[in-house]
Coordinates of C-alpha atoms and ligand atoms in Angstrom, one line a residue:
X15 CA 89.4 75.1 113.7
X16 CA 89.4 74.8 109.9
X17 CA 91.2 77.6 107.8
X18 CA 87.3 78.4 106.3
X19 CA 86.0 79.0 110.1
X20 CA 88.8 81.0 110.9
X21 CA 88.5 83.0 107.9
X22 CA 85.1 83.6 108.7
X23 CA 86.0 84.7 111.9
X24 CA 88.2 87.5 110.7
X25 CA 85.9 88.5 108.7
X26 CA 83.0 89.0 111.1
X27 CA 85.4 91.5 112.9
X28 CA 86.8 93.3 109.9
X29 CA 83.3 94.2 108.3
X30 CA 83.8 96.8 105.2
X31 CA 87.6 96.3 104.5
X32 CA 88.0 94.4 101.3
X33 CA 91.4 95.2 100.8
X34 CA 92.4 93.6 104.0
X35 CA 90.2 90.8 104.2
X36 CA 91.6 90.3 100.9
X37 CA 95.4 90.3 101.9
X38 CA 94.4 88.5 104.9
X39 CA 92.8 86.0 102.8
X40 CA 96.1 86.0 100.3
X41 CA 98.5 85.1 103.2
X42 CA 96.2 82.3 105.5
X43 CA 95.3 80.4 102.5
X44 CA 99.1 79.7 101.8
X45 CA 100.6 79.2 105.3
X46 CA 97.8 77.4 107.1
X47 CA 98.9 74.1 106.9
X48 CA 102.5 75.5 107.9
X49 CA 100.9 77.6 110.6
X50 CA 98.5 74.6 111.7
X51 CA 101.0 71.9 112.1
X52 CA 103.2 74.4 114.5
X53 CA 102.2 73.2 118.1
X54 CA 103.9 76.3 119.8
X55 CA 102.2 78.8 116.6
X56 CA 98.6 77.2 117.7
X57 CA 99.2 77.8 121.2
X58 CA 99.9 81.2 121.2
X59 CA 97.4 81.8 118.9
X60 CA 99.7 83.9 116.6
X61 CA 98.1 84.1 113.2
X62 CA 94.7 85.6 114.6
X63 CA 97.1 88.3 116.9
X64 CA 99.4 89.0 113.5
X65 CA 96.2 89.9 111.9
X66 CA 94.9 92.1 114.9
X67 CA 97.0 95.2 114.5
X68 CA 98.3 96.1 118.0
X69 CA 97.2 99.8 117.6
X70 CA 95.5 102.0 115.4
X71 CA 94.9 105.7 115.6
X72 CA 92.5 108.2 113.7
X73 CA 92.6 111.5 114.0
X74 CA 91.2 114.9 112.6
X75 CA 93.9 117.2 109.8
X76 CA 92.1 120.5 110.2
X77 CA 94.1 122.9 107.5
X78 CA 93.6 126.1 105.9
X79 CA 93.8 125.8 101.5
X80 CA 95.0 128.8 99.7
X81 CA 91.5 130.4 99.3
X82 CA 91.4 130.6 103.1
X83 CA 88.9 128.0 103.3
X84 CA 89.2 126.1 106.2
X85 CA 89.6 122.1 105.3
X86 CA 89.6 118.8 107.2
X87 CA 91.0 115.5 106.5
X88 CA 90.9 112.2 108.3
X89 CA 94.7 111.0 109.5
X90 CA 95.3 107.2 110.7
X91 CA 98.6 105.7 111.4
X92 CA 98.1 101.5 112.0
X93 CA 100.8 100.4 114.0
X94 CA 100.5 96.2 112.8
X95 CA 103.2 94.6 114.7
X96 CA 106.4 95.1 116.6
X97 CA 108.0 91.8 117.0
X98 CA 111.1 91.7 115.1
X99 CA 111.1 96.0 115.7
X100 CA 110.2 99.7 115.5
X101 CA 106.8 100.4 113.4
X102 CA 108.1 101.2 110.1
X103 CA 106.2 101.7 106.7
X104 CA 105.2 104.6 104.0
X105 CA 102.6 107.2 104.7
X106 CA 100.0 107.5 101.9
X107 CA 98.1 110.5 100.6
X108 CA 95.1 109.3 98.4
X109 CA 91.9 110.5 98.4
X110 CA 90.7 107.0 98.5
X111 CA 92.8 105.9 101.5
X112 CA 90.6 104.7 104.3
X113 CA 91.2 102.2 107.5
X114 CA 90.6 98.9 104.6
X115 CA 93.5 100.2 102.5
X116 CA 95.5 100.9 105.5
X117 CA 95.2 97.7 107.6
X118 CA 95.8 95.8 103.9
X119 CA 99.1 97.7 103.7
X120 CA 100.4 97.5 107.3
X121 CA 99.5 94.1 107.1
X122 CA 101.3 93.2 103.8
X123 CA 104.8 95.4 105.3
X124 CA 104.9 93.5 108.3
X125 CA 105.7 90.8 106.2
X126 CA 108.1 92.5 104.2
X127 CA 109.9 93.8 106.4
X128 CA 110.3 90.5 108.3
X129 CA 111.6 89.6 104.7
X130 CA 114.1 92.3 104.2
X131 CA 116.6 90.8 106.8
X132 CA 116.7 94.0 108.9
X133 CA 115.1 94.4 112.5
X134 CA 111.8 96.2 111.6
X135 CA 108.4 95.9 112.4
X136 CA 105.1 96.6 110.3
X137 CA 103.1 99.9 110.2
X138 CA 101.5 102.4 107.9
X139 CA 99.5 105.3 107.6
X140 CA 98.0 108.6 105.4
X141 CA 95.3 110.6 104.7
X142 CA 92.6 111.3 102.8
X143 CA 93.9 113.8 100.9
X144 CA 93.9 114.2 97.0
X145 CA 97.6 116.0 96.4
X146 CA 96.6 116.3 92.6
X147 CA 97.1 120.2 92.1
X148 CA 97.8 121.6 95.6
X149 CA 100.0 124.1 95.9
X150 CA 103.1 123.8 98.2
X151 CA 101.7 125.9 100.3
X152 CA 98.4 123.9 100.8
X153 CA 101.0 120.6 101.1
X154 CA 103.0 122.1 103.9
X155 CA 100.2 123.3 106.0
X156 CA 98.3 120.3 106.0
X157 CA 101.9 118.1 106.4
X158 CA 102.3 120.1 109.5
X159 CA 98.9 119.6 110.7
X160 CA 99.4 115.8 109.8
X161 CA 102.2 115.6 111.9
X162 CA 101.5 117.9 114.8
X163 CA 99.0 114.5 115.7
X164 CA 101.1 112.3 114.7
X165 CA 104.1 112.9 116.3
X166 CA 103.2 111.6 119.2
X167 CA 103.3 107.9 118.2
X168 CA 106.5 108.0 116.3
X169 CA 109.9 107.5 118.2
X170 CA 113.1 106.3 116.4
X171 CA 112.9 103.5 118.5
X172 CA 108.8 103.6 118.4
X173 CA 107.6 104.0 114.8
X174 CA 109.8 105.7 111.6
X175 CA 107.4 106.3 108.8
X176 CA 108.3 107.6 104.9
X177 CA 106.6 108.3 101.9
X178 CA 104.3 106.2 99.6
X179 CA 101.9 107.2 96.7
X180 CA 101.3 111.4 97.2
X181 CA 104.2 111.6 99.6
X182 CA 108.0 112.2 98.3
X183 CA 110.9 113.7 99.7
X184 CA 109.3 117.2 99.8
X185 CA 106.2 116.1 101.8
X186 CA 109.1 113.8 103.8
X187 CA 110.8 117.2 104.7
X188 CA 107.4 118.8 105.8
X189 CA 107.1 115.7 108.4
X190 CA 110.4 115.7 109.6
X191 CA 110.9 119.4 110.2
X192 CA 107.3 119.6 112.2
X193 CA 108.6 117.0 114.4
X194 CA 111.9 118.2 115.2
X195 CA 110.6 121.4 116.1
X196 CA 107.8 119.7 118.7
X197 CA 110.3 116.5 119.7
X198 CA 113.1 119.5 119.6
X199 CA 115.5 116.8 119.0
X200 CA 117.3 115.9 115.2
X201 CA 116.6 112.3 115.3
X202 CA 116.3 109.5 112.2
X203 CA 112.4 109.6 112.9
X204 CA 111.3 109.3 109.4
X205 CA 112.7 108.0 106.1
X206 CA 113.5 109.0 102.4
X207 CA 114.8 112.1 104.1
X208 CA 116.8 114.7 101.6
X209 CA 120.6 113.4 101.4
X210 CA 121.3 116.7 102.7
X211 CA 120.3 116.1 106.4
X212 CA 119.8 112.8 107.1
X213 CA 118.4 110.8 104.2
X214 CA 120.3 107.9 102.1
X215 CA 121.9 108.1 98.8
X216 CA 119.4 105.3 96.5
X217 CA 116.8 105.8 98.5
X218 CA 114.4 107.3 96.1
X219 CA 115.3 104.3 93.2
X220 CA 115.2 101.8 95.7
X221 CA 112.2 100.3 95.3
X222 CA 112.1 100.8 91.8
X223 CA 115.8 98.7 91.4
X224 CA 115.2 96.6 93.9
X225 CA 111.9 95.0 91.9
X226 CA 114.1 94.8 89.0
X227 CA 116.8 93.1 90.7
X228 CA 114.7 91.0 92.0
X229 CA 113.0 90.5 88.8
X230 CA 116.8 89.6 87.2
X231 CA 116.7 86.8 90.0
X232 CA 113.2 85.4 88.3
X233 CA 114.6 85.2 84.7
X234 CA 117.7 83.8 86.0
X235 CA 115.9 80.4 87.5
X236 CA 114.9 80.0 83.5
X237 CA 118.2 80.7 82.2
X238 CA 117.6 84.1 80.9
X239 CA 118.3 87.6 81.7
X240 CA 117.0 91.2 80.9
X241 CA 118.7 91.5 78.1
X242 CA 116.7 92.7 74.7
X243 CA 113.3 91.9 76.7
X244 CA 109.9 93.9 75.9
X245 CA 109.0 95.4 79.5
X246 CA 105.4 96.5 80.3
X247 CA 105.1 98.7 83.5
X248 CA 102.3 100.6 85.1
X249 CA 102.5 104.0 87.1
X250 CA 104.1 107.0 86.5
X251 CA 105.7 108.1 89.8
X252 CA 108.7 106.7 92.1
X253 CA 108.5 103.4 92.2
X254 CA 108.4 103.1 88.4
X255 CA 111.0 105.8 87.7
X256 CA 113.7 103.7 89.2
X257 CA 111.9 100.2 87.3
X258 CA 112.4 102.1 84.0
X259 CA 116.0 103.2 84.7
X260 CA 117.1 100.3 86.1
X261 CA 115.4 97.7 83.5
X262 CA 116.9 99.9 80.8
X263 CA 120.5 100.2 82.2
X264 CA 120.3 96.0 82.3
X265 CA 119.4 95.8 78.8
X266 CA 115.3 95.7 78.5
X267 CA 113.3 97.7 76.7
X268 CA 110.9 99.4 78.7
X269 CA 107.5 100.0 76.5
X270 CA 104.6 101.6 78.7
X271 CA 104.2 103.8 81.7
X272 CA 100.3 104.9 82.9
X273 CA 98.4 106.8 84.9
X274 CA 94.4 106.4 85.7
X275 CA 93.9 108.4 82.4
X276 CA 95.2 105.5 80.3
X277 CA 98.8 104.3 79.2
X278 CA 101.5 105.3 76.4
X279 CA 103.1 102.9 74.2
X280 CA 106.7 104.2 73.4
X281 CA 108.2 101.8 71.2
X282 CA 111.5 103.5 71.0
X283 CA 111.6 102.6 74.8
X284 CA 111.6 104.5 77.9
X285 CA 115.2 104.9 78.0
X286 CA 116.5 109.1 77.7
X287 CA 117.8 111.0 80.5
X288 CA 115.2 113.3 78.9
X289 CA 112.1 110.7 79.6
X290 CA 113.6 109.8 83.3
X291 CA 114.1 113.7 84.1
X292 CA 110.4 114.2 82.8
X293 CA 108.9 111.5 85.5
X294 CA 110.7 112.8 88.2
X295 CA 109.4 116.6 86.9
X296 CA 105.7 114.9 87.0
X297 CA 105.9 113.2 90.3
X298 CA 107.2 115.9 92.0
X299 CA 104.5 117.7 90.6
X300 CA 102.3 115.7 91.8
X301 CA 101.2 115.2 88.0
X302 CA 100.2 111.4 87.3
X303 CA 98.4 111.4 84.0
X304 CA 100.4 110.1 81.1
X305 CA 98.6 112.0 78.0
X306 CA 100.8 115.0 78.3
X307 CA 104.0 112.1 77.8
X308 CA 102.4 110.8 74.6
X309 CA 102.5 114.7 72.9
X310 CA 105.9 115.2 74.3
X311 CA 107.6 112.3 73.3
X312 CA 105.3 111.6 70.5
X313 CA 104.0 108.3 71.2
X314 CA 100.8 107.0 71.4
X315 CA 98.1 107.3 74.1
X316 CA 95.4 105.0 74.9
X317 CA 92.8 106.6 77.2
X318 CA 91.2 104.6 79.6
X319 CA 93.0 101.5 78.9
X320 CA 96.0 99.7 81.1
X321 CA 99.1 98.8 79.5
X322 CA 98.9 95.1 79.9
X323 CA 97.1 94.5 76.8
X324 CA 100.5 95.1 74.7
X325 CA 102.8 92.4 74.1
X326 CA 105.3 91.8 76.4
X327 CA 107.7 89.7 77.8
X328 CA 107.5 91.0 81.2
X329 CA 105.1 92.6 83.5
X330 CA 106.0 95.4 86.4
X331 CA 102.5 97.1 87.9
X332 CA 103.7 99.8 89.5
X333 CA 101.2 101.9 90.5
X334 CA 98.2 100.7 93.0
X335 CA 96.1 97.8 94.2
X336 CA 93.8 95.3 92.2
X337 CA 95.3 97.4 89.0
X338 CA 95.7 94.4 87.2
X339 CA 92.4 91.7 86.8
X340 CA 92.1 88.1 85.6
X341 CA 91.4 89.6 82.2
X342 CA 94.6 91.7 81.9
X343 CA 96.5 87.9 83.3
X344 CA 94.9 86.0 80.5
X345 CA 96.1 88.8 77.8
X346 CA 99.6 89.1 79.3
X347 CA 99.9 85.2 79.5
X348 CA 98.5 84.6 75.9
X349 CA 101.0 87.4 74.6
X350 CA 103.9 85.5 76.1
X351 CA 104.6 87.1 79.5
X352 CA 106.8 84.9 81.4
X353 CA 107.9 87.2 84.6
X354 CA 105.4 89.5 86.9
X355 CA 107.3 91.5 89.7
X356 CA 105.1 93.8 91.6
X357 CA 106.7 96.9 92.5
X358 CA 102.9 98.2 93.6
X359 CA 101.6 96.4 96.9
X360 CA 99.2 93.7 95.9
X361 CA 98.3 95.4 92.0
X362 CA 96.8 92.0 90.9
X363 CA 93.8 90.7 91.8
X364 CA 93.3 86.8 93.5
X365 CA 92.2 86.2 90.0
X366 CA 95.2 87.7 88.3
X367 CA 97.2 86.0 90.6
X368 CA 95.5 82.2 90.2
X369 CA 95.7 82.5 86.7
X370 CA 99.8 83.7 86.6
X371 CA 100.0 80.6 88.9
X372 CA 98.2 77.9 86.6
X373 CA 100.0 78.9 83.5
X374 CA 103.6 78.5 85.5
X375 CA 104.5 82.5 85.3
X376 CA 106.8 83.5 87.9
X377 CA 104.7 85.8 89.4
X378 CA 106.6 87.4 92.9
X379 CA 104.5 89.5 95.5
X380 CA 105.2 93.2 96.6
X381 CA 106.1 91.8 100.1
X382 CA 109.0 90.7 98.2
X383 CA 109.8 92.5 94.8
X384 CA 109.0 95.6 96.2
X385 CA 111.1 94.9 99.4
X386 CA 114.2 97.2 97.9
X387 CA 112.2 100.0 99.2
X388 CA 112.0 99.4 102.8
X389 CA 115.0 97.9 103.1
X390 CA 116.7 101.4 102.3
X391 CA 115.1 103.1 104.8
X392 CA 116.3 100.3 106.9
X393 CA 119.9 101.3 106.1
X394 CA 119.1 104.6 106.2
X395 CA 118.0 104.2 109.7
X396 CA 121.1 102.3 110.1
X397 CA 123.1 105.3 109.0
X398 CA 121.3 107.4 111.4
X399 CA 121.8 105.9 114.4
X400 CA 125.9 105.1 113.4
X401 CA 126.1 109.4 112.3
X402 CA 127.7 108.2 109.1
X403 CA 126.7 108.1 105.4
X404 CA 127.4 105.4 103.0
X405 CA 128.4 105.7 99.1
X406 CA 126.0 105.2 96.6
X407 CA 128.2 101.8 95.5
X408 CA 128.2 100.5 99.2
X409 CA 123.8 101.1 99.6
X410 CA 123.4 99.3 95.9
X411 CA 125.5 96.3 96.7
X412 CA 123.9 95.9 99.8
X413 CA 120.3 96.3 98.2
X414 CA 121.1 93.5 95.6
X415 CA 122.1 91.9 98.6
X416 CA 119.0 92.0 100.0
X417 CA 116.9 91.1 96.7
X418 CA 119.0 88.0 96.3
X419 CA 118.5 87.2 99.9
X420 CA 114.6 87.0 99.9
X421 CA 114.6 85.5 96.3
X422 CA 116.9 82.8 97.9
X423 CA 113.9 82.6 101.4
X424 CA 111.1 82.5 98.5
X425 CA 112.8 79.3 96.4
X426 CA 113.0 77.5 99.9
X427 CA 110.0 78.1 101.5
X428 CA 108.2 77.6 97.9
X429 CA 109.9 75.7 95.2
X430 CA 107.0 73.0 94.1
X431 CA 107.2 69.8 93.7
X432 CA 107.1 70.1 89.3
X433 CA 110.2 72.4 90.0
X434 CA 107.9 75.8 89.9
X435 CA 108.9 78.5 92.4
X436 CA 105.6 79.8 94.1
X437 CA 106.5 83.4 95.1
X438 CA 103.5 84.1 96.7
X439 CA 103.7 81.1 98.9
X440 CA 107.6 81.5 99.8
X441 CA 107.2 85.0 100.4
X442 CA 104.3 84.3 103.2
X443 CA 106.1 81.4 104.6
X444 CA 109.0 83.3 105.6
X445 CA 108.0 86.2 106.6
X446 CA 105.5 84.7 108.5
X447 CA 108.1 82.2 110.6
X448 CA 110.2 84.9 111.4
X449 CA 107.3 87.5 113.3
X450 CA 105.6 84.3 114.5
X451 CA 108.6 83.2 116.5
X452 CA 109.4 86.0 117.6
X453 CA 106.0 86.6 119.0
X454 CA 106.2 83.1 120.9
X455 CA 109.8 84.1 122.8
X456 CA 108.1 87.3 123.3
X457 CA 104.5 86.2 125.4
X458 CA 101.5 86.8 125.3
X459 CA 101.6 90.7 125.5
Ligands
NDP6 P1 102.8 107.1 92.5 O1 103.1 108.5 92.7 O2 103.3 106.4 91.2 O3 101.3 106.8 92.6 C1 100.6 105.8 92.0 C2 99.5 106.4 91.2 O4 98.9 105.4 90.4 C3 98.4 107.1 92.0 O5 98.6 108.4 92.0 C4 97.2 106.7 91.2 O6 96.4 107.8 90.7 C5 97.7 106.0 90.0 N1 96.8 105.0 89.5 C6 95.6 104.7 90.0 N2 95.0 103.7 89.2 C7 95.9 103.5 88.2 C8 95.9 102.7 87.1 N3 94.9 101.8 86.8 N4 97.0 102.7 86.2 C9 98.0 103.5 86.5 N5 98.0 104.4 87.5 C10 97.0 104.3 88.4 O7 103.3 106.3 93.8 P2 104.6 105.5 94.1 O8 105.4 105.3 92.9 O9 105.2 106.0 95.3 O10 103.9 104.1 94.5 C11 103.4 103.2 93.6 C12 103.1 101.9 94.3 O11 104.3 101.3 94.8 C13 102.1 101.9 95.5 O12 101.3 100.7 95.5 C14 103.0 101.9 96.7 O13 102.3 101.5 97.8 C15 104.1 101.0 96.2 N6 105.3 101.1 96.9 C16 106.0 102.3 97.0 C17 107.2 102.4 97.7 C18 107.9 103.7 97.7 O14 109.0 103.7 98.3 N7 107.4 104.8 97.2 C19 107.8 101.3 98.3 C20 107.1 100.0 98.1 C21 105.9 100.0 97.4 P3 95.1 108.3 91.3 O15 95.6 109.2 92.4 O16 94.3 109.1 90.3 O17 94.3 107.1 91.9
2IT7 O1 105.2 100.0 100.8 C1 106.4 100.3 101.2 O2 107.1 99.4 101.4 C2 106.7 101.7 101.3 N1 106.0 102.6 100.9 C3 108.1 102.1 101.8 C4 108.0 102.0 103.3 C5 109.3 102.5 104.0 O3 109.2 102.6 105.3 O4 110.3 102.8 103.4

């Protein structure tokens, strides 16, 4: 079978999911020839049962808003794969979220997690929800009704969810306190828990850090570092909270931060206590438009535009899929970007991405610059099931660990032969080894 035929094949069975036949389509076209040339891969016919996810559920989220109006939602949680362990992956609320987003996503962190080093398998979930301006009220009952489905499917040794975009610690503490009470047992079932009762110290800067870590790797294989560099990022929530801090605290200046309204450029740099506290305000808020930061801080607001017209030296998209076109590549190239880490899962576009390649930008997938995420509620599960809780120092050096771990599996599994490290190709190749094995000790099962 050629890679076109089986491509075809997938998508015949995955009619009306763009997102995942385009993350499909991402991963087969860079390890096929790795994947074909694999006697015992071929045999047991893993690539086509990787891409099957082994279960998906959909459910009904009836709810009651605040006007007494009786809602409903749609619920899914795609469990991808279990090879290397438990289900684990984020649970998103986004009014857009539908089974295409959803089987993109589980597909994409089944190969991040096989990244990150620790024994988890791939799965996410969500709902159709908007969060934007629901009361806490609204956001608990319709967490509990969420969960009083989905609890069922989860299991510490089963499936461990946490949050993505719409879903923080607070909706994290809505999940886990509905399934305590119906499991009646205190148990590590869900992560980005409060530090209080179960959750990890870093967690919430962890993906944030950990793209910026792995970024420093990047500019280190050109001799540079972070130092005095212009810094673009997109979003205004978690993931590029801890970006910001962390890029500033290593000596970048971080420029922009947007939401769908349009971006801010702050030229001073994105660098106060007072400008970190204010995300954090906004996200928990569930407030992601960025023209209310521009009167603040008084800095300019571009309405309906994305940041990655501005001149910069490195690119961080932050904030959601296909954010970032062929058009935004070709300005950020011409203005002399030489480093794209996503801390969003799969922000650019195959057009972004082919364009970042051919004029030699380092340009490293979310599967592994966004890894740092994950790979904290990995050690937060680890802390769970030890009852102990490590110091902020000890989850940081072991975070960097990690980054420098799957920078290391990306320069092996896709250094070129002109010397240019293909991220996207590394990043597929391992991960992909790793679940592929496993699934060949494992059987056909
Ligand atoms: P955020 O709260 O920042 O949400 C991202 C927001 O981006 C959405 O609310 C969306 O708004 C907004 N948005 C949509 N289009 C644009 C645009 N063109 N420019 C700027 N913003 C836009 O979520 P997180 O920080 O948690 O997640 C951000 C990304 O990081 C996601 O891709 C997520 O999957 C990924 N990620 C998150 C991890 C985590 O631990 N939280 C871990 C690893 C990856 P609207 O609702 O109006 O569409
Ligand atoms: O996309 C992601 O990696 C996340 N949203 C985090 C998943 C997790 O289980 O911590």
């Amino acid at each position: 079978m050629t890679m076109q035929e089986f491509m075809e094949k997938i998508e015949k069975r995955n009619p009306g999911e763009p997102e995942f036949i385009q993350a499909v389509r991402g991963v087969v076209e860079t390890i096929w020839d790795t994947y074909i040339n694999n006697p015992r891969f071929v045999k047991n016919n893993v690539l086509e049962r990787l891409i099957e996810p082994e279960r998906v559920v959909s459910f009904a989220i009836p709810w009651v808003d605040d006007k007494g109006q009786v809602q409903v939602n749609r619920g899914y949680r795609v469990q991808q794969n279990s090879a290397i362990g438990p289900y684990k992956g984020g649970i998103r609320y986004h009014p857009k979220v539908n089974l295409s987003t959803l089987k993109f996503l589980a597909f994409e962190q089944t190969l991040k997690n096989s990244l990150s080093t620790l024994p988890m398998g791939g799965g996410k979930g969500g709902a159709d929800l908007d969060p934007q301006g629901k009361s806490e009220g609204e956001l608990m009952r319709f967490t509990q009704s969420f969960m009083m489905e989905l609890w069922r499917h989860l299991g510490p040794q089963t499936d461990v969810p946490a949050g993505d975009i719409g879903v923080s610690a607070r909706e994290v503490g809505f999940m886990f306190g509905t399934y305590k009470k119906l499991a009646n047992e205190f148990t590590g079932v869900i992560t980005g828990k409060g530090i209080n009762w179960g959750g990890s110290l870093v967690r919430p800067e962890a993906t944030g850090f950990g793209t910026v870590y792995f970024c420093q790797e990047q500019l280190k294989t050109k001799g540079t570092s972070l130092q005095g560099k212009r810094v673009a990022i997109s979003g205004f929530g978690q993931v590029s909270w801890g970006a910001a801090k962390k890029a500033t605290e290593l000596g970048a200046k971080v420029v922009t931060l947007s939401g769908p309204d349009g971006y801010i450029l702050d030229e001073s740099g994105v660098n106060t206590e007072e400008k970190f506290a204010y995300m954090v305000e906004m996200k928990n808020a569930n407030h992601n438009r960025v023209e209310e930061y521009a009167k603040k801080f008084n800095v300019p607001f571009f309405a309906g535009k994305r940041p990655w017209e501005v001149k910069a030296d490195i690119a961080l998209p932050c904030a959601i899929q296909n954010e970032l076109n062929g058009d935004d590549a070709a300005a950020l190239i011409k203005n002399g970007c030489i480093v794209v880490s996503e801390g969003a899962n799969m922000p650019c576009t195959p057009e972004a991405v082919q364009a970042f390649i051919k004029a030699k930008v380092l340009i490293a997938p979310g599967k592994a610059a966004n890894c740092g995420g994950v790979s904290t509620s990995g050690l937060e599960m680890a802390q769970n099931a030890t009852h102990c809780s490590w110091s902020r120092e000890e989850v940081d050096a072991k975070l960097q660990a990690i980054m420098k771990n799957i920078h290391q599996a990306c320069v092996t599994h896709g250094t070129e032969s002109d010397g240019y490290i293909n991220y996207i190709k590394g990043s597929n190749i391992a991960g992909f080894m790793k679940v592929a094995n496993a699934m060949c000790d494992q059987g056909v099962i």
